mmCIF file of C-alpha atoms in Angstrom:
data_model
loop_
_atom_site.group_PDB
_atom_site.id
_atom_site.type_symbol
_atom_site.label_atom_id
_atom_site.label_comp_id
_atom_site.label_asym_id
_atom_site.label_seq_id
_atom_site.Cartn_x
_atom_site.Cartn_y
_atom_site.Cartn_z
ATOM 1 C CA MET A 1 -103.775 -81.706 -55.387
ATOM 2 C CA VAL A 2 -100.012 -81.069 -55.198
ATOM 3 C CA GLN A 3 -98.820 -78.268 -57.373
ATOM 4 C CA THR A 4 -95.461 -78.690 -59.099
ATOM 5 C CA ARG A 5 -93.217 -75.868 -60.325
ATOM 6 C CA SER A 6 -92.101 -75.947 -63.895
ATOM 7 C CA PRO A 7 -88.392 -75.786 -64.616
ATOM 8 C CA SER A 8 -88.778 -72.307 -65.891
ATOM 9 C CA GLN A 9 -90.136 -71.058 -62.562
ATOM 10 C CA LYS A 10 -87.583 -69.889 -59.909
ATOM 11 C CA ASP A 11 -87.678 -70.557 -56.189
ATOM 12 C CA PRO A 12 -87.024 -67.135 -54.480
ATOM 13 C CA LEU A 13 -85.497 -68.791 -51.441
ATOM 14 C CA PHE A 14 -83.138 -70.870 -53.640
ATOM 15 C CA CYS A 15 -82.034 -67.827 -55.597
ATOM 16 C CA SER A 16 -81.377 -65.919 -52.380
ATOM 17 C CA ARG A 17 -79.149 -68.716 -51.099
ATOM 18 C CA CYS A 18 -77.236 -68.885 -54.362
ATOM 19 C CA ALA A 19 -76.598 -65.175 -54.289
ATOM 20 C CA PHE A 20 -75.300 -65.396 -50.727
ATOM 21 C CA VAL A 21 -72.971 -68.245 -51.588
ATOM 22 C CA LEU A 22 -71.697 -66.350 -54.639
ATOM 23 C CA ARG A 23 -71.017 -63.173 -52.626
ATOM 24 C CA THR A 24 -69.288 -65.178 -49.871
ATOM 25 C CA SER A 25 -67.022 -66.976 -52.356
ATOM 26 C CA ARG A 26 -66.076 -63.703 -53.994
ATOM 27 C CA PHE A 27 -65.250 -62.202 -50.604
ATOM 28 C CA LEU A 28 -63.137 -65.168 -49.593
ATOM 29 C CA SER A 29 -61.329 -65.125 -52.935
ATOM 30 C CA THR A 30 -60.536 -61.451 -52.494
ATOM 31 C CA VAL A 31 -59.230 -62.031 -48.970
ATOM 32 C CA LEU A 32 -57.074 -64.954 -50.178
ATOM 33 C CA LEU A 33 -55.675 -62.871 -52.966
ATOM 34 C CA LEU A 34 -54.762 -60.043 -50.580
ATOM 35 C CA LEU A 35 -53.051 -62.525 -48.245
ATOM 36 C CA LEU A 36 -50.996 -63.896 -51.136
ATOM 37 C CA LEU A 37 -50.009 -60.383 -52.210
ATOM 38 C CA LEU A 38 -48.971 -59.526 -48.693
ATOM 39 C CA LEU A 39 -46.946 -62.719 -48.417
ATOM 40 C CA GLN A 40 -45.198 -62.005 -51.722
ATOM 41 C CA SER A 41 -44.449 -58.438 -50.673
ATOM 42 C CA ALA A 42 -42.964 -59.654 -47.393
ATOM 43 C CA ARG A 43 -40.861 -62.206 -49.264
ATOM 44 C CA GLY A 44 -39.647 -59.548 -51.684
ATOM 45 C CA LEU A 45 -38.749 -57.309 -48.770
ATOM 46 C CA ARG A 46 -36.723 -60.037 -47.131
ATOM 47 C CA ILE A 47 -34.910 -60.649 -50.432
ATOM 48 C CA SER A 48 -34.143 -57.019 -50.875
ATOM 49 C CA GLU A 49 -32.911 -56.661 -47.337
ATOM 50 C CA GLY A 50 -30.408 -59.428 -48.091
ATOM 51 C CA PHE A 51 -28.614 -57.222 -50.581
ATOM 52 C CA ALA A 52 -25.880 -54.975 -49.341
ATOM 53 C CA MET A 53 -27.100 -52.291 -51.739
ATOM 54 C CA GLY A 54 -30.100 -51.166 -49.641
ATOM 55 C CA SER A 55 -33.696 -52.020 -48.704
ATOM 56 C CA LYS A 56 -34.890 -52.593 -52.253
ATOM 57 C CA LEU A 57 -33.601 -54.377 -55.327
ATOM 58 C CA PRO A 58 -31.636 -52.286 -57.853
ATOM 59 C CA ASP A 59 -32.938 -51.427 -61.283
ATOM 60 C CA ALA A 60 -31.432 -54.111 -63.475
ATOM 61 C CA LYS A 61 -31.438 -51.802 -66.512
ATOM 62 C CA THR A 62 -29.211 -49.213 -64.877
ATOM 63 C CA ASP A 63 -27.339 -51.155 -62.214
ATOM 64 C CA PRO A 64 -23.947 -52.336 -63.596
ATOM 65 C CA ASN A 65 -23.939 -55.301 -61.179
ATOM 66 C CA SER A 66 -27.144 -56.823 -62.532
ATOM 67 C CA TYR A 67 -27.834 -58.857 -65.651
ATOM 68 C CA GLN A 68 -31.205 -58.928 -67.361
ATOM 69 C CA ASN A 69 -32.339 -60.985 -70.335
ATOM 70 C CA ASP A 70 -35.772 -61.510 -71.847
ATOM 71 C CA ASP A 71 -37.283 -63.577 -69.125
ATOM 72 C CA ARG A 72 -35.464 -63.007 -65.900
ATOM 73 C CA THR A 73 -33.212 -60.743 -63.884
ATOM 74 C CA LEU A 74 -30.043 -62.034 -62.214
ATOM 75 C CA TYR A 75 -28.122 -60.313 -59.423
ATOM 76 C CA HIS A 76 -24.462 -60.851 -58.851
ATOM 77 C CA LEU A 77 -23.187 -62.998 -55.961
ATOM 78 C CA PRO A 78 -21.245 -61.944 -54.094
ATOM 79 C CA PRO A 79 -22.857 -58.536 -53.989
ATOM 80 C CA PRO A 80 -20.595 -55.532 -54.400
ATOM 81 C CA PRO A 81 -19.249 -54.129 -51.139
ATOM 82 C CA ARG A 82 -20.986 -51.101 -49.683
ATOM 83 C CA CYS A 83 -18.034 -48.901 -50.549
ATOM 84 C CA GLU A 84 -17.194 -48.223 -54.213
ATOM 85 C CA ARG A 85 -14.797 -50.308 -56.169
ATOM 86 C CA HIS A 86 -11.226 -49.103 -56.138
ATOM 87 C CA HIS A 87 -10.299 -47.060 -59.157
ATOM 88 C CA THR A 88 -7.271 -48.199 -61.132
ATOM 89 C CA GLU A 89 -4.320 -46.152 -62.353
ATOM 90 C CA ARG A 90 -5.986 -45.458 -65.649
ATOM 91 C CA ASP A 91 -9.603 -45.254 -66.716
ATOM 92 C CA ASP A 92 -9.401 -45.374 -70.513
ATOM 93 C CA TYR A 93 -9.859 -49.121 -71.063
ATOM 94 C CA ASP A 94 -11.992 -50.300 -73.920
ATOM 95 C CA LEU A 95 -14.130 -52.885 -72.152
ATOM 96 C CA ASP A 96 -15.708 -54.110 -75.394
ATOM 97 C CA ALA A 97 -12.293 -54.733 -76.963
ATOM 98 C CA LEU A 98 -11.038 -56.543 -73.871
ATOM 99 C CA ALA A 99 -14.114 -58.793 -73.757
ATOM 100 C CA THR A 100 -13.727 -59.484 -77.497
ATOM 101 C CA ALA A 101 -10.004 -60.402 -77.046
ATOM 102 C CA LEU A 102 -10.930 -62.818 -74.230
ATOM 103 C CA GLU A 103 -13.600 -64.446 -76.329
ATOM 104 C CA THR A 104 -11.322 -64.725 -79.340
ATOM 105 C CA ASP A 105 -7.853 -65.382 -78.005
ATOM 106 C CA GLY A 106 -8.685 -66.603 -74.486
ATOM 107 C CA VAL A 107 -6.124 -64.231 -72.874
ATOM 108 C CA VAL A 108 -5.641 -60.450 -72.520
ATOM 109 C CA VAL A 109 -3.189 -58.142 -70.763
ATOM 110 C CA LEU A 110 -4.542 -55.264 -68.685
ATOM 111 C CA PRO A 111 -1.879 -52.606 -68.296
ATOM 112 C CA ASP A 112 -1.469 -50.333 -65.261
ATOM 113 C CA VAL A 113 -4.126 -51.881 -63.036
ATOM 114 C CA TYR A 114 -2.064 -51.352 -59.887
ATOM 115 C CA SER A 115 0.196 -48.406 -59.019
ATOM 116 C CA LYS A 116 3.861 -48.778 -58.033
ATOM 117 C CA GLU A 117 2.948 -48.022 -54.425
ATOM 118 C CA GLN A 118 0.323 -50.745 -54.388
ATOM 119 C CA ILE A 119 2.726 -53.287 -55.914
ATOM 120 C CA GLU A 120 5.296 -52.393 -53.291
ATOM 121 C CA ALA A 121 2.736 -52.969 -50.552
ATOM 122 C CA PHE A 122 1.815 -56.302 -52.132
ATOM 123 C CA ARG A 123 5.481 -57.321 -52.253
ATOM 124 C CA GLU A 124 5.973 -56.545 -48.554
ATOM 125 C CA ALA A 125 2.824 -58.345 -47.548
ATOM 126 C CA HIS A 126 3.690 -61.405 -49.651
ATOM 127 C CA SER A 127 7.284 -61.431 -48.243
ATOM 128 C CA GLN A 128 5.928 -61.609 -44.719
ATOM 129 C CA ASN A 129 3.360 -64.243 -45.685
ATOM 130 C CA PHE A 130 5.940 -66.296 -47.585
ATOM 131 C CA SER A 131 8.248 -66.283 -44.535
ATOM 132 C CA ILE A 132 5.379 -67.729 -42.445
ATOM 133 C CA VAL A 133 4.609 -70.355 -45.050
ATOM 134 C CA THR A 134 8.212 -71.584 -45.426
ATOM 135 C CA LYS A 135 8.691 -71.589 -41.653
ATOM 136 C CA LEU A 136 5.575 -73.699 -41.180
ATOM 137 C CA MET A 137 6.627 -76.042 -43.995
ATOM 138 C CA ALA A 138 9.943 -76.614 -42.208
ATOM 139 C CA GLY A 139 8.257 -77.604 -38.924
ATOM 140 C CA ARG A 140 9.315 -80.855 -37.282
ATOM 141 C CA ASP A 141 5.796 -82.279 -37.462
ATOM 142 C CA VAL A 142 5.277 -81.321 -41.135
ATOM 143 C CA ARG A 143 6.054 -83.988 -43.707
ATOM 144 C CA PRO A 144 5.098 -83.717 -47.364
ATOM 145 C CA ILE A 145 2.650 -86.304 -48.624
ATOM 146 C CA ASP A 146 2.510 -87.189 -52.286
ATOM 147 C CA LYS A 147 -1.069 -86.716 -53.427
ATOM 148 C CA PRO A 148 -2.669 -86.834 -56.881
ATOM 149 C CA TYR A 149 -2.977 -83.376 -58.412
ATOM 150 C CA ARG A 150 -5.257 -82.954 -61.387
ATOM 151 C CA HIS A 151 -3.647 -81.198 -64.313
ATOM 152 C CA ASP A 152 -6.045 -81.773 -67.197
ATOM 153 C CA PHE A 153 -5.021 -81.265 -70.765
ATOM 154 C CA ASP A 154 -6.406 -83.509 -73.517
ATOM 155 C CA THR A 155 -7.694 -85.989 -70.891
ATOM 156 C CA LYS A 156 -7.863 -86.192 -67.130
ATOM 157 C CA ARG A 157 -4.310 -86.274 -65.774
ATOM 158 C CA TYR A 158 -3.085 -86.803 -62.270
ATOM 159 C CA TYR A 159 0.445 -85.951 -61.095
ATOM 160 C CA LEU A 160 1.829 -87.032 -57.727
ATOM 161 C CA MET A 161 2.977 -83.773 -56.074
ATOM 162 C CA PRO A 162 4.150 -83.158 -52.507
ATOM 163 C CA HIS A 163 1.467 -81.474 -50.366
ATOM 164 C CA TYR A 164 2.406 -79.805 -47.084
ATOM 165 C CA SER A 165 -0.366 -79.406 -44.491
ATOM 166 C CA ILE A 166 0.419 -76.278 -42.462
ATOM 167 C CA GLU A 167 -1.354 -74.501 -39.636
ATOM 168 C CA ASP A 168 -0.584 -71.211 -37.940
ATOM 169 C CA GLU A 169 -1.238 -71.657 -34.183
ATOM 170 C CA GLU A 170 -1.502 -67.904 -33.645
ATOM 171 C CA THR A 171 -4.231 -67.319 -36.187
ATOM 172 C CA GLY A 172 -5.660 -70.761 -36.502
ATOM 173 C CA GLU A 173 -5.441 -70.625 -40.291
ATOM 174 C CA SER A 174 -4.596 -73.887 -42.045
ATOM 175 C CA ASP A 175 -3.935 -74.792 -45.643
ATOM 176 C CA GLU A 176 -2.148 -77.079 -47.997
ATOM 177 C CA VAL A 177 0.927 -75.942 -49.889
ATOM 178 C CA ILE A 178 1.514 -77.712 -53.199
ATOM 179 C CA GLU A 179 5.057 -78.128 -54.448
ATOM 180 C CA ILE A 180 4.375 -78.231 -58.154
ATOM 181 C CA SER A 181 8.067 -78.788 -58.889
ATOM 182 C CA PRO A 182 11.317 -78.042 -57.026
ATOM 183 C CA GLY A 183 11.302 -74.338 -56.212
ATOM 184 C CA ARG A 184 7.758 -73.835 -57.519
ATOM 185 C CA LEU A 185 4.906 -73.537 -54.933
ATOM 186 C CA ASP A 186 1.134 -72.916 -55.073
ATOM 187 C CA TYR A 187 -0.841 -71.886 -51.982
ATOM 188 C CA THR A 188 -3.658 -69.649 -50.800
ATOM 189 C CA PHE A 189 -2.489 -69.345 -47.143
ATOM 190 C CA GLY A 190 -2.813 -65.755 -45.901
ATOM 191 C CA MET A 191 -4.187 -64.506 -49.170
ATOM 192 C CA ASN A 192 -7.890 -64.467 -48.488
ATOM 193 C CA PRO A 193 -8.713 -62.532 -45.288
ATOM 194 C CA TYR A 194 -12.390 -61.472 -45.186
ATOM 195 C CA TRP A 195 -13.107 -63.228 -48.492
ATOM 196 C CA ASP A 196 -15.815 -65.523 -47.126
ATOM 197 C CA ASP A 197 -18.716 -64.593 -49.401
ATOM 198 C CA ASP A 198 -21.194 -66.688 -47.408
ATOM 199 C CA GLU A 199 -20.823 -64.841 -44.153
ATOM 200 C CA GLU A 200 -21.936 -61.295 -43.297
ATOM 201 C CA GLU A 201 -18.990 -59.051 -42.823
ATOM 202 C CA GLU A 202 -18.402 -55.856 -40.940
ATOM 203 C CA GLU A 203 -18.356 -52.578 -42.801
ATOM 204 C CA GLU A 204 -14.637 -52.201 -42.501
ATOM 205 C CA GLU A 205 -14.045 -55.730 -43.733
ATOM 206 C CA GLU A 206 -16.169 -55.254 -46.855
ATOM 207 C CA CYS A 207 -14.353 -51.996 -47.669
ATOM 208 C CA GLY A 208 -10.915 -53.397 -47.030
ATOM 209 C CA ASP A 209 -8.264 -53.409 -44.362
ATOM 210 C CA GLU A 210 -5.480 -50.864 -44.727
ATOM 211 C CA LYS A 211 -3.221 -53.008 -42.474
ATOM 212 C CA ASN A 212 -3.517 -56.015 -44.814
ATOM 213 C CA PRO A 213 -3.193 -55.205 -48.530
ATOM 214 C CA PHE A 214 -4.644 -58.559 -49.523
ATOM 215 C CA ALA A 215 -7.877 -57.670 -47.670
ATOM 216 C CA SER A 216 -8.045 -54.295 -49.327
ATOM 217 C CA LEU A 217 -10.499 -53.358 -51.986
ATOM 218 C CA GLU A 218 -7.708 -52.046 -54.183
ATOM 219 C CA PHE A 219 -6.322 -55.587 -54.403
ATOM 220 C CA ARG A 220 -9.529 -57.564 -54.496
ATOM 221 C CA ARG A 221 -11.706 -55.521 -56.850
ATOM 222 C CA PRO A 222 -9.826 -52.977 -59.002
ATOM 223 C CA LYS A 223 -12.435 -51.276 -61.168
ATOM 224 C CA ILE A 224 -11.455 -52.543 -64.578
ATOM 225 C CA LEU A 225 -11.032 -56.138 -63.407
ATOM 226 C CA ALA A 226 -14.412 -56.105 -61.610
ATOM 227 C CA GLU A 227 -16.121 -54.677 -64.697
ATOM 228 C CA LEU A 228 -14.509 -57.227 -66.979
ATOM 229 C CA MET A 229 -15.514 -60.111 -64.768
ATOM 230 C CA ASP A 230 -19.018 -58.695 -64.546
ATOM 231 C CA ARG A 231 -19.127 -58.687 -68.361
ATOM 232 C CA MET A 232 -17.738 -62.215 -68.790
ATOM 233 C CA LEU A 233 -19.344 -64.120 -65.865
ATOM 234 C CA ARG A 234 -22.492 -62.045 -65.645
ATOM 235 C CA SER A 235 -23.756 -63.281 -62.291
ATOM 236 C CA ASP A 236 -23.439 -65.754 -59.396
ATOM 237 C CA TYR A 237 -19.635 -65.926 -59.260
ATOM 238 C CA LYS A 238 -16.989 -66.167 -56.597
ATOM 239 C CA SER A 239 -13.240 -65.425 -56.314
ATOM 240 C CA TYR A 240 -10.216 -66.176 -54.244
ATOM 241 C CA ALA A 241 -6.486 -65.373 -54.362
ATOM 242 C CA GLY A 242 -3.260 -67.282 -54.118
ATOM 243 C CA ALA A 243 0.521 -67.108 -54.692
ATOM 244 C CA LEU A 244 2.862 -68.831 -57.176
ATOM 245 C CA PRO A 245 6.478 -68.139 -56.017
ATOM 246 C CA VAL A 246 9.145 -69.612 -58.225
ATOM 247 C CA SER A 247 12.669 -69.678 -56.827
ATOM 248 C CA ALA A 248 15.660 -68.315 -58.694
ATOM 249 C CA ALA A 249 18.167 -70.688 -60.273
ATOM 250 C CA ASN A 250 21.001 -71.561 -57.835
ATOM 251 C CA ASP A 251 24.528 -70.431 -58.517
ATOM 252 C CA ASN A 252 25.547 -74.111 -58.790
ATOM 253 C CA ASP A 253 22.975 -74.798 -61.491
ATOM 254 C CA SER A 254 23.948 -74.975 -65.098
ATOM 255 C CA ASP A 255 21.906 -75.304 -68.265
ATOM 256 C CA ASP A 256 23.577 -78.558 -69.226
ATOM 257 C CA ASN A 257 23.111 -80.168 -65.828
ATOM 258 C CA GLU A 258 19.799 -81.843 -66.506
ATOM 259 C CA SER A 259 20.171 -84.188 -63.584
ATOM 260 C CA ASN A 260 20.169 -81.346 -61.027
ATOM 261 C CA SER A 261 16.721 -81.430 -59.411
ATOM 262 C CA ASN A 262 16.998 -77.734 -58.562
ATOM 263 C CA VAL A 263 17.307 -76.647 -62.182
ATOM 264 C CA PRO A 264 14.000 -74.923 -63.054
ATOM 265 C CA ARG A 265 11.902 -77.013 -65.440
ATOM 266 C CA ASP A 266 9.131 -75.975 -67.768
ATOM 267 C CA GLY A 267 5.767 -76.947 -66.423
ATOM 268 C CA PRO A 268 3.470 -79.207 -68.391
ATOM 269 C CA TRP A 269 0.890 -77.937 -70.838
ATOM 270 C CA HIS A 270 -2.462 -77.862 -69.085
ATOM 271 C CA ARG A 271 -5.794 -76.117 -68.583
ATOM 272 C CA ASP A 272 -6.779 -74.552 -65.283
ATOM 273 C CA VAL A 273 -10.219 -76.144 -65.388
ATOM 274 C CA TYR A 274 -11.129 -79.790 -64.942
ATOM 275 C CA LEU A 275 -12.809 -81.562 -67.799
ATOM 276 C CA LEU A 276 -16.486 -81.364 -66.900
ATOM 277 C CA PHE A 277 -17.723 -84.076 -69.286
ATOM 278 C CA ASP A 278 -14.539 -86.223 -69.730
ATOM 279 C CA ASP A 279 -14.492 -84.990 -73.331
ATOM 280 C CA GLU A 280 -12.556 -81.863 -74.209
ATOM 281 C CA THR A 281 -14.536 -81.410 -77.437
ATOM 282 C CA VAL A 282 -17.605 -80.782 -75.286
ATOM 283 C CA ASP A 283 -15.832 -78.445 -72.814
ATOM 284 C CA VAL A 284 -14.255 -76.202 -75.448
ATOM 285 C CA GLY A 285 -17.650 -75.991 -77.222
ATOM 286 C CA LEU A 286 -19.489 -74.558 -74.252
ATOM 287 C CA PRO A 287 -21.046 -71.179 -75.288
ATOM 288 C CA HIS A 288 -20.161 -69.190 -72.158
ATOM 289 C CA PRO A 289 -16.965 -69.035 -70.027
ATOM 290 C CA TYR A 290 -17.159 -70.016 -66.375
ATOM 291 C CA TYR A 291 -13.571 -69.740 -65.078
ATOM 292 C CA PHE A 292 -10.948 -67.003 -65.337
ATOM 293 C CA THR A 293 -7.452 -66.768 -63.868
ATOM 294 C CA VAL A 294 -5.770 -63.428 -63.199
ATOM 295 C CA LEU A 295 -1.942 -63.302 -62.894
ATOM 296 C CA ILE A 296 -0.522 -60.415 -60.898
ATOM 297 C CA PRO A 297 3.296 -60.389 -61.227
ATOM 298 C CA LEU A 298 5.255 -58.597 -58.490
ATOM 299 C CA VAL A 299 8.348 -58.568 -60.734
ATOM 300 C CA GLU A 300 8.794 -58.203 -64.458
ATOM 301 C CA THR A 301 7.970 -61.508 -66.139
ATOM 302 C CA SER A 302 9.706 -62.466 -69.368
ATOM 303 C CA ALA A 303 10.915 -65.446 -71.325
ATOM 304 C CA GLU A 304 14.143 -65.357 -69.248
ATOM 305 C CA ASN A 305 12.424 -65.891 -65.974
ATOM 306 C CA GLY A 306 9.730 -68.186 -67.235
ATOM 307 C CA ALA A 307 6.672 -66.125 -67.951
ATOM 308 C CA THR A 308 3.514 -68.074 -68.617
ATOM 309 C CA GLU A 309 3.144 -69.227 -72.206
ATOM 310 C CA PHE A 310 -0.279 -69.459 -73.868
ATOM 311 C CA LEU A 311 -1.637 -71.071 -77.031
ATOM 312 C CA LEU A 312 -3.942 -68.418 -78.445
ATOM 313 C CA GLY A 313 -7.418 -69.557 -79.154
ATOM 314 C CA SER A 314 -6.953 -72.931 -77.528
ATOM 315 C CA HIS A 315 -9.877 -72.379 -75.165
ATOM 316 C CA ARG A 316 -11.997 -73.164 -78.207
ATOM 317 C CA GLN A 317 -9.841 -76.057 -79.518
ATOM 318 C CA THR A 318 -8.765 -79.523 -78.552
ATOM 319 C CA CYS A 319 -5.185 -79.758 -77.322
ATOM 320 C CA GLY A 320 -4.138 -81.617 -80.466
ATOM 321 C CA GLU A 321 -5.488 -78.834 -82.675
ATOM 322 C CA ALA A 322 -3.835 -76.170 -80.543
ATOM 323 C CA LEU A 323 -0.384 -77.826 -80.570
ATOM 324 C CA GLN A 324 -0.497 -78.350 -84.322
ATOM 325 C CA ARG A 325 -1.161 -74.686 -85.066
ATOM 326 C CA SER A 326 1.916 -72.593 -85.808
ATOM 327 C CA GLY A 327 2.345 -69.007 -84.625
ATOM 328 C CA ASN A 328 -0.139 -69.162 -81.827
ATOM 329 C CA SER A 329 2.351 -69.147 -78.927
ATOM 330 C CA PHE A 330 2.008 -66.026 -76.731
ATOM 331 C CA GLN A 331 4.469 -65.348 -73.826
ATOM 332 C CA PRO A 332 3.909 -61.735 -72.857
ATOM 333 C CA ARG A 333 6.516 -59.630 -71.067
ATOM 334 C CA ILE A 334 4.640 -58.061 -68.174
ATOM 335 C CA GLN A 335 5.623 -55.157 -65.947
ATOM 336 C CA PRO A 336 4.570 -55.048 -62.270
ATOM 337 C CA GLY A 337 1.217 -53.292 -62.060
ATOM 338 C CA SER A 338 -0.180 -54.938 -65.181
ATOM 339 C CA VAL A 339 -2.136 -58.196 -65.003
ATOM 340 C CA VAL A 340 -2.891 -61.093 -67.320
ATOM 341 C CA VAL A 341 -6.480 -62.431 -67.527
ATOM 342 C CA PHE A 342 -7.205 -65.695 -69.249
ATOM 343 C CA ASP A 343 -9.988 -68.200 -69.725
ATOM 344 C CA GLY A 344 -9.304 -71.271 -67.579
ATOM 345 C CA ARG A 345 -9.819 -73.515 -70.616
ATOM 346 C CA ILE A 346 -6.850 -72.087 -72.581
ATOM 347 C CA CYS A 347 -3.805 -74.340 -72.910
ATOM 348 C CA HIS A 348 -0.782 -72.769 -71.113
ATOM 349 C CA ARG A 349 2.300 -73.604 -69.109
ATOM 350 C CA GLY A 350 4.834 -71.952 -66.811
ATOM 351 C CA ARG A 351 8.360 -71.878 -68.051
ATOM 352 C CA GLY A 352 11.510 -72.409 -66.041
ATOM 353 C CA ASN A 353 13.162 -69.476 -64.230
ATOM 354 C CA ASN A 354 16.710 -69.247 -65.508
ATOM 355 C CA THR A 355 17.575 -65.961 -63.736
ATOM 356 C CA ARG A 356 19.107 -65.316 -60.379
ATOM 357 C CA GLU A 357 15.997 -63.625 -59.039
ATOM 358 C CA ASP A 358 12.812 -65.165 -57.731
ATOM 359 C CA ARG A 359 9.734 -64.869 -59.887
ATOM 360 C CA THR A 360 6.756 -64.123 -57.680
ATOM 361 C CA VAL A 361 3.310 -63.996 -59.129
ATOM 362 C CA LEU A 362 0.094 -63.626 -57.223
ATOM 363 C CA TYR A 363 -3.107 -64.831 -58.749
ATOM 364 C CA MET A 364 -6.908 -64.648 -58.524
ATOM 365 C CA VAL A 365 -9.446 -67.200 -59.646
ATOM 366 C CA TRP A 366 -12.901 -66.001 -60.665
ATOM 367 C CA THR A 367 -15.420 -68.762 -61.263
ATOM 368 C CA LYS A 368 -19.159 -69.418 -61.454
ATOM 369 C CA ARG A 369 -20.425 -70.568 -58.092
ATOM 370 C CA TRP A 370 -21.347 -74.038 -59.330
ATOM 371 C CA TYR A 371 -17.714 -74.840 -60.242
ATOM 372 C CA ASN A 372 -15.926 -76.884 -57.638
ATOM 373 C CA ASP A 373 -12.138 -76.276 -57.776
ATOM 374 C CA TYR A 374 -11.223 -79.285 -55.665
#
């Protein structure tokens, strides 16, 4: 007679096998978890080694170059250079007030960012660079080509402007020079040595080059400007520099000679940013800024020599609304050493230079990395 085991009875051999399988699965799970932890640690180490700040990530709560919200931590790109930021002439700025002014008016003046000695060094460097640019523009093989240039205001607008393609055979640097109007140029040639954020740079390049003021930390990242951009852009931003020389009025020019092409003209009202959604009501309603322009005059700018004019608050308004408002025009008189910072969405224009002296203004553009300034 075959004996059968009731369901309540346990097979000792079966139970032993189950226990072995259970122990083995637990062991394998533990090994797998350890491997995952080791892999994550190695990945974190590689990330931390990618920062110029050291072998581990900074504390986002105390590090001024990090931004932390409720669910994530963001680190600035490009990372700060290994050396400290260059201190400005004064250190009593109210960062909160400056940020509030930018959010409310769209433009703010930072006084005494650069010293007289620094401005003089910038003037000399620009003069040498400008001589190279004009010489290359006058080359026999260089011919201006009229190309569409976006100058958005209420809608997308394109202006045909002469573009000069220049190349320095000695350095290999090439660029396009835009003739915005007769006597008014815009170029970045020679203004951005060592500014490639995507390439690893040598220590001396990151900390600046005393022989080239435009490569120096004192020009690229003055303390108050760097802190303000950190506050406004938060993380993942980039920057570059350029020049906006405007020629003086010629002796033969006269105010009533409107047909003279060399008479300085007022530039058109425009925004520095392109319309992202083909609808300015959407762009001005975006909650966070993503583009700032910094004007660095090398001479005093005023209404007489065509200082930039702004419509206060227009970075939050349509162009029609901004132009209809009265009393919102702002054309600051700026001394060399001070700078103007403005939201790229604000409506503004350059005025004509009616003096007998050139008006030279350098500029920087600070944008989120996703913005393509083509």
